[in-house]
PDB file of N, CA and C in Angstrom:
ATOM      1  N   UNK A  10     -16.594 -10.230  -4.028  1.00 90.00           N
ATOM      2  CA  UNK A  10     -16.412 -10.483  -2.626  1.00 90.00           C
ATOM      3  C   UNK A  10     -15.334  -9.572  -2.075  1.00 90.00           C
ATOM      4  N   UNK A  11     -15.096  -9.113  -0.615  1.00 95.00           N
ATOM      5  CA  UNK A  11     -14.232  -8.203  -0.195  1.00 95.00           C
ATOM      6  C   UNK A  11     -14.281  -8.890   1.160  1.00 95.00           C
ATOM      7  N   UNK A  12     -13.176  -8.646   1.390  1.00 96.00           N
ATOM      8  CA  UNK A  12     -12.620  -9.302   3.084  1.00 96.00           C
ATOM      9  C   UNK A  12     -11.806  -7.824   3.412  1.00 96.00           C
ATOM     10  N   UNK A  13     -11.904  -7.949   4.786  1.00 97.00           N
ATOM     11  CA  UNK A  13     -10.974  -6.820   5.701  1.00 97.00           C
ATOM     12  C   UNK A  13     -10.135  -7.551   6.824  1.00 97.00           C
ATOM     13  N   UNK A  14      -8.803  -7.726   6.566  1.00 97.00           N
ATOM     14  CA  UNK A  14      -7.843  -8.355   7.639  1.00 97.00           C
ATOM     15  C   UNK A  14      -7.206  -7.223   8.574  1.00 97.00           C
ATOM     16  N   UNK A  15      -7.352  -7.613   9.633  1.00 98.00           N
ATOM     17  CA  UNK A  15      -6.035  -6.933  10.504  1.00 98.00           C
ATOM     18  C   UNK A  15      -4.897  -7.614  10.730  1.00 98.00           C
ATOM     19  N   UNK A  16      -3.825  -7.042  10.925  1.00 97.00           N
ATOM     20  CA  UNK A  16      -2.505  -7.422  10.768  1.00 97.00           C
ATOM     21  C   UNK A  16      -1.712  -6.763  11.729  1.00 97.00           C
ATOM     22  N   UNK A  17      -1.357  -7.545  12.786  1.00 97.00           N
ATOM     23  CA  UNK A  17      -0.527  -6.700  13.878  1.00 97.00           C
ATOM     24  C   UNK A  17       0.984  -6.373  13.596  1.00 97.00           C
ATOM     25  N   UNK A  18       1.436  -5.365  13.138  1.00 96.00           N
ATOM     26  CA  UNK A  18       3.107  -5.373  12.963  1.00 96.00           C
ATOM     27  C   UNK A  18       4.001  -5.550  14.200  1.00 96.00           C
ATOM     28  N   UNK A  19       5.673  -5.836  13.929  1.00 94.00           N
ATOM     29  CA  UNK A  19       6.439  -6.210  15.008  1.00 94.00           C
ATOM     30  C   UNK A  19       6.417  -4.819  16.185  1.00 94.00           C
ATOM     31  N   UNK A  20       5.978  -3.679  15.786  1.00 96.00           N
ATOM     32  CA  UNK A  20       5.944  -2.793  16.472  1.00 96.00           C
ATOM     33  C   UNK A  20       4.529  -2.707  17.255  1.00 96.00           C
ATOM     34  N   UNK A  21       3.786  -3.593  17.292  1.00 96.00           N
ATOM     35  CA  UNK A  21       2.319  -3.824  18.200  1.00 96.00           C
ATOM     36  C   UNK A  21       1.306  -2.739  17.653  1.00 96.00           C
ATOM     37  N   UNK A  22       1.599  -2.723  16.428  1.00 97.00           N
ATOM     38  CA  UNK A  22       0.113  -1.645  16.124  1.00 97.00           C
ATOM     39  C   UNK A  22      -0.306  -2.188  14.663  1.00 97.00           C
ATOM     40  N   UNK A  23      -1.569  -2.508  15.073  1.00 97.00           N
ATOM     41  CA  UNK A  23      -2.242  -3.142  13.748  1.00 97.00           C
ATOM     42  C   UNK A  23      -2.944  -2.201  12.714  1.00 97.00           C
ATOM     43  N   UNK A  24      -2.524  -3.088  11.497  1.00 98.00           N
ATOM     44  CA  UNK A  24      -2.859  -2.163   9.781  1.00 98.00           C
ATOM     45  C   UNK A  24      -4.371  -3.013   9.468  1.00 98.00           C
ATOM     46  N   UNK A  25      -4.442  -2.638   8.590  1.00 98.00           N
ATOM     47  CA  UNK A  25      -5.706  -3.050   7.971  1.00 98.00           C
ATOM     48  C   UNK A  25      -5.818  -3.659   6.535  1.00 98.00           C
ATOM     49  N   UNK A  26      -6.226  -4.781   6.189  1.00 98.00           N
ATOM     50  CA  UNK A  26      -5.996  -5.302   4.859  1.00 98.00           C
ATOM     51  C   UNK A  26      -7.363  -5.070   3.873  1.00 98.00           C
ATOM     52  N   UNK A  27      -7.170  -4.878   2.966  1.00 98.00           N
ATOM     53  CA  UNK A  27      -8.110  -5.107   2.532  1.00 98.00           C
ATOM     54  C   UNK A  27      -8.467  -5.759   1.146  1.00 98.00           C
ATOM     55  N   UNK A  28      -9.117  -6.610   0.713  1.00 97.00           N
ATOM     56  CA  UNK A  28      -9.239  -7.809  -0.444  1.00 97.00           C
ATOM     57  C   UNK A  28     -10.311  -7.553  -0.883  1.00 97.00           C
ATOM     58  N   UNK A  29     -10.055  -7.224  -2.413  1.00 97.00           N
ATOM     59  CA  UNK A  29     -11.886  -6.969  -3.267  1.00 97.00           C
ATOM     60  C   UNK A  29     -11.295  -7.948  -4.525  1.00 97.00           C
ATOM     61  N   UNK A  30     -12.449  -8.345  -4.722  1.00 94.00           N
ATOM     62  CA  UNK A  30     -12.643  -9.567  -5.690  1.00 94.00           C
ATOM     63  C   UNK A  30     -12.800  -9.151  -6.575  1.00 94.00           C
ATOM     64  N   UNK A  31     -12.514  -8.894  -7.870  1.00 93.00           N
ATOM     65  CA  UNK A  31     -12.909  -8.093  -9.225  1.00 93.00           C
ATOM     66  C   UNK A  31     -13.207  -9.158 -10.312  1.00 93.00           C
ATOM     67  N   UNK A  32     -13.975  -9.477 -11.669  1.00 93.00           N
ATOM     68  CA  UNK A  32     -13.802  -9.938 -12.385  1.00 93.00           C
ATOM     69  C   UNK A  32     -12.687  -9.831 -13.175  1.00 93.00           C
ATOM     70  N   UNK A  33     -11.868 -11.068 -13.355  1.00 91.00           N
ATOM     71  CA  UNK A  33     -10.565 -11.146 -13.765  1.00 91.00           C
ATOM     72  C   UNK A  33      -9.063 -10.501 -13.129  1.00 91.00           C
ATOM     73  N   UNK A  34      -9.311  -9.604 -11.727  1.00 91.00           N
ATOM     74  CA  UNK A  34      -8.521  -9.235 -11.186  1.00 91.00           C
ATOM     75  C   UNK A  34      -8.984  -8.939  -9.695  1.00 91.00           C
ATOM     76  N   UNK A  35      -8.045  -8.867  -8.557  1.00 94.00           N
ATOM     77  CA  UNK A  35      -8.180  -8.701  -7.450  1.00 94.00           C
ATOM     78  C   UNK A  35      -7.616  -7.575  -7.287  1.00 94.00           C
ATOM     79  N   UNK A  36      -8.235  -6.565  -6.439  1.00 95.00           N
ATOM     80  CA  UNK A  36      -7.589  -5.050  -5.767  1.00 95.00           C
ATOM     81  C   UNK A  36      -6.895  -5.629  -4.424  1.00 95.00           C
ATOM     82  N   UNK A  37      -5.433  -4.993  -3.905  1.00 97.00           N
ATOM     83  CA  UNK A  37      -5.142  -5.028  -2.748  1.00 97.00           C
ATOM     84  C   UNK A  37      -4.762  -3.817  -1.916  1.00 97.00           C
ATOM     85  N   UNK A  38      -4.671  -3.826  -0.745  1.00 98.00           N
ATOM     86  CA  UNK A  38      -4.161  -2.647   0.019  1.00 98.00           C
ATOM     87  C   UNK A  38      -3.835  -3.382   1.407  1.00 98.00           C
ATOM     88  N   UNK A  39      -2.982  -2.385   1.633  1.00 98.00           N
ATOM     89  CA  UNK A  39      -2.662  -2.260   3.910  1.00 98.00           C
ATOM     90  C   UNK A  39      -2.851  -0.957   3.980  1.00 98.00           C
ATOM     91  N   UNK A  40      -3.578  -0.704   5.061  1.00 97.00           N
ATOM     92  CA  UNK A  40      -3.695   1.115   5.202  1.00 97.00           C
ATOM     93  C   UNK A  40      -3.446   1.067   6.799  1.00 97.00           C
ATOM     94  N   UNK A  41      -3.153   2.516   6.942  1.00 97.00           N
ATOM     95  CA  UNK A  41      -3.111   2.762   8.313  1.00 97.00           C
ATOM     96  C   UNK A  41      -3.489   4.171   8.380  1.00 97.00           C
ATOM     97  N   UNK A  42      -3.847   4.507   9.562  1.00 96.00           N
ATOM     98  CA  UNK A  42      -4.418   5.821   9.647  1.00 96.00           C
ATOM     99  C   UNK A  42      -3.413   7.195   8.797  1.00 96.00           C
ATOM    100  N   UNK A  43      -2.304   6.878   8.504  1.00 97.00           N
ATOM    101  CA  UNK A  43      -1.229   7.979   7.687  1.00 97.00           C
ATOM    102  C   UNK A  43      -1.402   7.588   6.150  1.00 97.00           C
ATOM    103  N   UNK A  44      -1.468   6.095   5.714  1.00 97.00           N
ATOM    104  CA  UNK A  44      -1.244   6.310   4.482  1.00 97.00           C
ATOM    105  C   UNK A  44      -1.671   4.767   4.117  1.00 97.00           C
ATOM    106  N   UNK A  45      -1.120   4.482   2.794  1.00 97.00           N
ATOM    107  CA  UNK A  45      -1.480   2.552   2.500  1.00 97.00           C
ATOM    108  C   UNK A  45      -0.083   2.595   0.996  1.00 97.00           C
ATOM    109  N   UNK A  46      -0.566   0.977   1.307  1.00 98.00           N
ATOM    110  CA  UNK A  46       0.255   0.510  -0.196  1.00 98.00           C
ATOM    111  C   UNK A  46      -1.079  -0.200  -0.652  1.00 98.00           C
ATOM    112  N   UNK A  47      -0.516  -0.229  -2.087  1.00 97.00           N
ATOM    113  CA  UNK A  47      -1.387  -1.412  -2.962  1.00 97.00           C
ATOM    114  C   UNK A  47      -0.822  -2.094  -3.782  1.00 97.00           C
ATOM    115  N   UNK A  48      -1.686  -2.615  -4.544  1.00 95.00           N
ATOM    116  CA  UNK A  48      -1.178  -3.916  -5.928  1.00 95.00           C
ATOM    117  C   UNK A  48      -1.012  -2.528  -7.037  1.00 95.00           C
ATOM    118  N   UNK A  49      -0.626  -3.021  -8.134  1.00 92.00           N
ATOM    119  CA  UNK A  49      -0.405  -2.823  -9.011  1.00 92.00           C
ATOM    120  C   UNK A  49      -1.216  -1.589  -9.854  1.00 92.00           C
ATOM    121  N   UNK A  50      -2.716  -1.771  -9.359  1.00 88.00           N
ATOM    122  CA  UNK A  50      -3.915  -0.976  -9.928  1.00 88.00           C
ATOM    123  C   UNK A  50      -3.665   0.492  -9.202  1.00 88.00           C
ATOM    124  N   UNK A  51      -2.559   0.723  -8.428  1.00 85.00           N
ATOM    125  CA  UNK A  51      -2.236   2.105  -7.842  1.00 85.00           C
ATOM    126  C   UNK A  51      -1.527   3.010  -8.847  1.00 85.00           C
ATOM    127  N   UNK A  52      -2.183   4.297  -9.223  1.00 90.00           N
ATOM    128  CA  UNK A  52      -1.183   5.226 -10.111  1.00 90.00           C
ATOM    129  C   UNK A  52      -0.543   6.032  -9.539  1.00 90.00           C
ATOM    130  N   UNK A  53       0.646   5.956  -8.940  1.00 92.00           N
ATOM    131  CA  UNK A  53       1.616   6.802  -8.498  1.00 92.00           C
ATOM    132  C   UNK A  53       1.417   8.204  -9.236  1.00 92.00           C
ATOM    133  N   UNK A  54       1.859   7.473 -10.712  1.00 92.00           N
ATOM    134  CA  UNK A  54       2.103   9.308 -11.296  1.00 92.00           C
ATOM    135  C   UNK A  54       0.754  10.216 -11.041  1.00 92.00           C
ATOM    136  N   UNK A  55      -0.354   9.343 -10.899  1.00 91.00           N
ATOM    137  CA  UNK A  55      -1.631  10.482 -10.964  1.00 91.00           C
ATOM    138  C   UNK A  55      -1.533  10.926  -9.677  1.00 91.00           C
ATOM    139  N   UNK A  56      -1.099  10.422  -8.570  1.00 93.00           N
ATOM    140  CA  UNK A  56      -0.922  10.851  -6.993  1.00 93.00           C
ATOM    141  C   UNK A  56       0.038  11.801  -6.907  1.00 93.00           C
ATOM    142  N   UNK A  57       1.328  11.499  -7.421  1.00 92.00           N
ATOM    143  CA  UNK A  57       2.079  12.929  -7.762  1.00 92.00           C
ATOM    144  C   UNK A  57       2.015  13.824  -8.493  1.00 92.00           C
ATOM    145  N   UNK A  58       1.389  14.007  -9.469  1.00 92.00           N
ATOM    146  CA  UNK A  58       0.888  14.871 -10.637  1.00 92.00           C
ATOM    147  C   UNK A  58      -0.209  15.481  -9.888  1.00 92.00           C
ATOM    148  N   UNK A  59      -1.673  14.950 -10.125  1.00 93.00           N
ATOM    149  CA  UNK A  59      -2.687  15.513 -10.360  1.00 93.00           C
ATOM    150  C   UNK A  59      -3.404  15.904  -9.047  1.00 93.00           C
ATOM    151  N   UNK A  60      -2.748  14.926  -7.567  1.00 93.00           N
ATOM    152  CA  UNK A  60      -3.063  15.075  -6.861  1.00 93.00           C
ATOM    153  C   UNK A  60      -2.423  15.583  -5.307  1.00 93.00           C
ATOM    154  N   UNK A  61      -0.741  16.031  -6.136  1.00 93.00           N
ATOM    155  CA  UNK A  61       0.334  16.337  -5.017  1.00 93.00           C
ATOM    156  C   UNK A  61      -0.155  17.232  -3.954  1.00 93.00           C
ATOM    157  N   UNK A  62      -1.058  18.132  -3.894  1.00 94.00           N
ATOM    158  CA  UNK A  62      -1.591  18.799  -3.006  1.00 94.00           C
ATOM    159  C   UNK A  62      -2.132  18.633  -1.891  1.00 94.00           C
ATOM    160  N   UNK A  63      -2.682  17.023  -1.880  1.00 95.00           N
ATOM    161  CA  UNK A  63      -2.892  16.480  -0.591  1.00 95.00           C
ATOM    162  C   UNK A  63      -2.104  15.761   0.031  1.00 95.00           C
ATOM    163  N   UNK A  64      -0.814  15.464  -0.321  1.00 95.00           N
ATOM    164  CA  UNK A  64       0.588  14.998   0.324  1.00 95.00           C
ATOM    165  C   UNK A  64       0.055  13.522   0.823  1.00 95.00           C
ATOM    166  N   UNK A  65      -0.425  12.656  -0.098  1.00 94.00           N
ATOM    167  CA  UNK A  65      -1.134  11.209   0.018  1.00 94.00           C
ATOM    168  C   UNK A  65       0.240  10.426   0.671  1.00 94.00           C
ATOM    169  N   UNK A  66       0.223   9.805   0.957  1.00 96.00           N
ATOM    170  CA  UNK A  66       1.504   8.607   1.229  1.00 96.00           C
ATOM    171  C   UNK A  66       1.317   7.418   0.762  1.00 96.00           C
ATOM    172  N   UNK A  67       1.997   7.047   0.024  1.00 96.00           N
ATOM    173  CA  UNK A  67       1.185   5.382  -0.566  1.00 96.00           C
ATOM    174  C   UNK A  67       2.376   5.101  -1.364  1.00 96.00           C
ATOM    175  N   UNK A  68       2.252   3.624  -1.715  1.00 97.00           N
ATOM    176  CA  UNK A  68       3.241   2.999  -2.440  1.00 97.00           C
ATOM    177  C   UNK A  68       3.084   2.095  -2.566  1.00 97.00           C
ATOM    178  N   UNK A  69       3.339   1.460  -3.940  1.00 97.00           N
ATOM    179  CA  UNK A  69       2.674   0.424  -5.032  1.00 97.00           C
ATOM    180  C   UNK A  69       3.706  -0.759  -5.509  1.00 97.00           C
ATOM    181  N   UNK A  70       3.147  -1.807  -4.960  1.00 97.00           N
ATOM    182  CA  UNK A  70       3.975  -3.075  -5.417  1.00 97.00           C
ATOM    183  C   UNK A  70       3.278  -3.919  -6.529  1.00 97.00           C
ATOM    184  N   UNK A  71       4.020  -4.327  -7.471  1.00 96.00           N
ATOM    185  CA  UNK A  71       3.227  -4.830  -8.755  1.00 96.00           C
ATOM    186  C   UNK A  71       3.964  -6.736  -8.821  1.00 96.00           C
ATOM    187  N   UNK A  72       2.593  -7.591  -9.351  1.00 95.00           N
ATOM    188  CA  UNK A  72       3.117  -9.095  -9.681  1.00 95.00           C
ATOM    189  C   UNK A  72       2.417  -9.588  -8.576  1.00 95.00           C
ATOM    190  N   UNK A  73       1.918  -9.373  -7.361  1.00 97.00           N
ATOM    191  CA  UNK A  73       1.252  -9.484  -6.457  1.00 97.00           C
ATOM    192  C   UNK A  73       0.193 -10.086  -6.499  1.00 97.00           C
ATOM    193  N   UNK A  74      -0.831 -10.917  -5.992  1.00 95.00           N
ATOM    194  CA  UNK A  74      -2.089 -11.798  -6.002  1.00 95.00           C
ATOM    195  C   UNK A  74      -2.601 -12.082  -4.638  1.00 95.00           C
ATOM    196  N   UNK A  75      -1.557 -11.601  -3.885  1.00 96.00           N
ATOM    197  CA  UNK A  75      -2.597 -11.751  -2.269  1.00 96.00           C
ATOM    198  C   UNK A  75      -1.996 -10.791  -1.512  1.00 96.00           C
ATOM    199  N   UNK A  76      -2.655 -10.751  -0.036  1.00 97.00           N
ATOM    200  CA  UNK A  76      -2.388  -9.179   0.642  1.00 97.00           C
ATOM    201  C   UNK A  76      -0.772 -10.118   1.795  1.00 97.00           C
ATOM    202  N   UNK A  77      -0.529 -11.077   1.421  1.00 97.00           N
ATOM    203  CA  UNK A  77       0.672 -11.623   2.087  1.00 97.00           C
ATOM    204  C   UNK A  77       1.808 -11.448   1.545  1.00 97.00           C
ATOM    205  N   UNK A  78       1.301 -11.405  -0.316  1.00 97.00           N
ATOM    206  CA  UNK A  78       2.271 -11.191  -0.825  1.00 97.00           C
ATOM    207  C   UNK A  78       3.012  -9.427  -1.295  1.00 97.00           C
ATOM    208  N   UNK A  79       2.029  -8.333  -0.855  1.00 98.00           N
ATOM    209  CA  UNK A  79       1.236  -7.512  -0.572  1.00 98.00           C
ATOM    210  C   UNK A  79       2.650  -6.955   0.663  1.00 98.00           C
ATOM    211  N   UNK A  80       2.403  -7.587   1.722  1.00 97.00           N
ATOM    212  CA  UNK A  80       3.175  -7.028   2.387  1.00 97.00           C
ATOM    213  C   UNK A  80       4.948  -7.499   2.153  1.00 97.00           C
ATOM    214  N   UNK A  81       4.622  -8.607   1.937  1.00 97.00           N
ATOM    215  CA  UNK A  81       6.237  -9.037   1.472  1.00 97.00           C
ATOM    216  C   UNK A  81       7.606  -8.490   0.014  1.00 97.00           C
ATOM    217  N   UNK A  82       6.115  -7.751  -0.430  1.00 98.00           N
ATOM    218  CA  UNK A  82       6.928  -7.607  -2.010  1.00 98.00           C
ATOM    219  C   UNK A  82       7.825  -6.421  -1.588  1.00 98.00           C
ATOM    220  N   UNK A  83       8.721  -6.052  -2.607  1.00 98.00           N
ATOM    221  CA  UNK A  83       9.503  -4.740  -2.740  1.00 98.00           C
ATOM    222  C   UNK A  83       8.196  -3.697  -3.574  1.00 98.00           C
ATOM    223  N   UNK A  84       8.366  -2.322  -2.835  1.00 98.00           N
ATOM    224  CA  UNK A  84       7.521  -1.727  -3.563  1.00 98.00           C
ATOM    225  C   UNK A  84       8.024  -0.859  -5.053  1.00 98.00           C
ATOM    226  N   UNK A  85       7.578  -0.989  -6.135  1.00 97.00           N
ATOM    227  CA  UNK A  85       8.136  -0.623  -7.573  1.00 97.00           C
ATOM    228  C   UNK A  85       7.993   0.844  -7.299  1.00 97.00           C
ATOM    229  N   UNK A  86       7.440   1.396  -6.836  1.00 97.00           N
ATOM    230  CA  UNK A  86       7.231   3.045  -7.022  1.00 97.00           C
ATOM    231  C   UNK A  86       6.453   4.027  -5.445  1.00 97.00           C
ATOM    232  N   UNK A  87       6.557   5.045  -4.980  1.00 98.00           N
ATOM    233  CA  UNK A  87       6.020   5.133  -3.883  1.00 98.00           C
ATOM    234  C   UNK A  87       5.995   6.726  -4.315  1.00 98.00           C
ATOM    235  N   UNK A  88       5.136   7.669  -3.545  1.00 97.00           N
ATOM    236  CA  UNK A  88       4.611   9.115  -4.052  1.00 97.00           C
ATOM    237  C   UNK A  88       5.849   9.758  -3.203  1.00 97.00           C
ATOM    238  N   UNK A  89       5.947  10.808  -3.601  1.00 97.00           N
ATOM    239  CA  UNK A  89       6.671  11.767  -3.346  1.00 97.00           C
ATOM    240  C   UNK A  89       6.823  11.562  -2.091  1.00 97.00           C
ATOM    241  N   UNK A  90       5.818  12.344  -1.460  1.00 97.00           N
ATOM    242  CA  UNK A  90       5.282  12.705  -0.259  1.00 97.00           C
ATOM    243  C   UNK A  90       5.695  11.472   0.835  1.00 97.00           C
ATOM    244  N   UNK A  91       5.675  10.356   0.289  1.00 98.00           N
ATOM    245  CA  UNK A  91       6.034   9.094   1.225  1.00 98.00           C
ATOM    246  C   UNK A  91       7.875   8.837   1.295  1.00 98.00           C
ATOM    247  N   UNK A  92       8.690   9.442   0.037  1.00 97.00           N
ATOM    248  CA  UNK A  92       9.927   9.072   0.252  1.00 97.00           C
ATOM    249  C   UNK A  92      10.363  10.472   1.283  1.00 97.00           C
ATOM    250  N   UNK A  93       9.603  11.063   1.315  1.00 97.00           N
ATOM    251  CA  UNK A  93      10.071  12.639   2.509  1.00 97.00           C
ATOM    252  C   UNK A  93       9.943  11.791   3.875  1.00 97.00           C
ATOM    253  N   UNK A  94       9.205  11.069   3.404  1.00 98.00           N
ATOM    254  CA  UNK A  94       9.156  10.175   5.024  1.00 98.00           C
ATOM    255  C   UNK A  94      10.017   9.308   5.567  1.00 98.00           C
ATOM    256  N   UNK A  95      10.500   8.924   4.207  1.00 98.00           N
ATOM    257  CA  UNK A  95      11.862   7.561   4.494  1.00 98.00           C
ATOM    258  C   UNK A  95      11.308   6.181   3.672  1.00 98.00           C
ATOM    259  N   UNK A  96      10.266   6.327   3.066  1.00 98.00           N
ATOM    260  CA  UNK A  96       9.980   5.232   2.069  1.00 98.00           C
ATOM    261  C   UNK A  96      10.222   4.995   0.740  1.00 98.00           C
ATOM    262  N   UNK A  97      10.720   4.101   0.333  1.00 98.00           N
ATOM    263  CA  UNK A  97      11.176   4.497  -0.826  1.00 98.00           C
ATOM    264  C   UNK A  97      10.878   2.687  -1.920  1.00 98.00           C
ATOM    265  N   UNK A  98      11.283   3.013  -3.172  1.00 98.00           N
ATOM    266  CA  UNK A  98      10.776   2.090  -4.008  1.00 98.00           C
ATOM    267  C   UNK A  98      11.833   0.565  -3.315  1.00 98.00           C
ATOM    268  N   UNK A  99      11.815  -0.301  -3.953  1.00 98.00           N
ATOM    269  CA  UNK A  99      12.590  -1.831  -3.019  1.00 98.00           C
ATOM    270  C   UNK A  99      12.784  -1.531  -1.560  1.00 98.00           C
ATOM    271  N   UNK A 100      11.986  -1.022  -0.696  1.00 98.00           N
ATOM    272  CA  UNK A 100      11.566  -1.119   0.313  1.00 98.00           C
ATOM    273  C   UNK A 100      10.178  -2.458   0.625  1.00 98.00           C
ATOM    274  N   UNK A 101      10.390  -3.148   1.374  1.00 98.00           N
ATOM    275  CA  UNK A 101       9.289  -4.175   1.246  1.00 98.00           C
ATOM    276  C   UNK A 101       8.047  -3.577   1.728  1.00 98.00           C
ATOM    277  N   UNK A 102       6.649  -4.489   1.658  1.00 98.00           N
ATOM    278  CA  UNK A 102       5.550  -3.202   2.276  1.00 98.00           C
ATOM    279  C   UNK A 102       5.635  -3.410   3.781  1.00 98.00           C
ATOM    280  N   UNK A 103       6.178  -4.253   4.451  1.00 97.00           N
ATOM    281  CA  UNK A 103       5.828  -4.325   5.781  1.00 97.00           C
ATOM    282  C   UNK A 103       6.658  -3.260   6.249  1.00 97.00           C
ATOM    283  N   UNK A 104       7.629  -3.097   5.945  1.00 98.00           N
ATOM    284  CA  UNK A 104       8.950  -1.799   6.461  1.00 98.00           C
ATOM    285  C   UNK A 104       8.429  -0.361   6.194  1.00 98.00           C
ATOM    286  N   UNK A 105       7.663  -0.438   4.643  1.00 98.00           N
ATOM    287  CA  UNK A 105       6.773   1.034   4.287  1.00 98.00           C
ATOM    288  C   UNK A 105       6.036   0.873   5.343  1.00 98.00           C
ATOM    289  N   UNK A 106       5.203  -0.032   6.070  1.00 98.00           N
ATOM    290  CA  UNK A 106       3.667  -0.310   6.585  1.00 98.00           C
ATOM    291  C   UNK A 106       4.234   0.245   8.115  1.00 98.00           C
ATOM    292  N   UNK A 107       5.437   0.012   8.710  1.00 97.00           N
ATOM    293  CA  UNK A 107       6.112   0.436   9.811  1.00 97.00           C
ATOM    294  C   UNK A 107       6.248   2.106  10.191  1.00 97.00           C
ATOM    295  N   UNK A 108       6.797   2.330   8.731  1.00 97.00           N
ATOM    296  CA  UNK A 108       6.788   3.752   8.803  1.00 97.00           C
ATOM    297  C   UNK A 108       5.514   4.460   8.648  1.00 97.00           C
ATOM    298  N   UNK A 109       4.457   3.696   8.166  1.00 97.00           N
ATOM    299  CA  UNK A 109       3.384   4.466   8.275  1.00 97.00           C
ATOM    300  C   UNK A 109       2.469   4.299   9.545  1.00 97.00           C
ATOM    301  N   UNK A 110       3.073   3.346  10.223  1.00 94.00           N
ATOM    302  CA  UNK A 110       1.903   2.866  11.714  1.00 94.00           C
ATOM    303  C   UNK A 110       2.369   4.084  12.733  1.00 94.00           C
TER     304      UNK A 110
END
């Protein structure tokens, strides 16, 4: 199963959630037209390694089980390309999700 939430931030511009149902695990994300965070199933290092060339923005919070908790967590790791922006790891996702709206 997969659900798509919108989510209006304190700055009046809404992100996008998104919830996929997996056997034995759930995928999460918030995206916005610049970039997203996710759960845990996000590989930073392969985004900075293998894929630094497209200057992705994203950043990955792990321990997570819903897209509430999703935006509330501190994020464990975030790509290069996103701390040039001002995002950085124990940043929560709604504050990353700000800088990316």
């Amino acid at each position: 199963m997969m659900q798509m939430v919108p989510y209006v931030l304190d700055n009046g511009k809404t992100v996008l959630g998104v919830e996929v149902k997996l056997p034995k695990t759930t995928l999460l994300a918030w995206m916005t037209d610049k970039g997203y965070i996710m759960c845990g199933a996000l590989d930073v290092e392969l985004l900075n390694r293998d894929l630094a060339e497209r200057g992705i923005l994203a950043g990955r919070a792990v321990g997570v089980r819903t897209l509430e908790q999703l935006m509330e967590a501190p994020l464990e790791s975030v790509t290069t390309h996103a701390e040039q922006i001002g995002i950085h790891a124990g940043m929560s996702g709604k504050d990353a999700l700000l800088i990316l709206s």
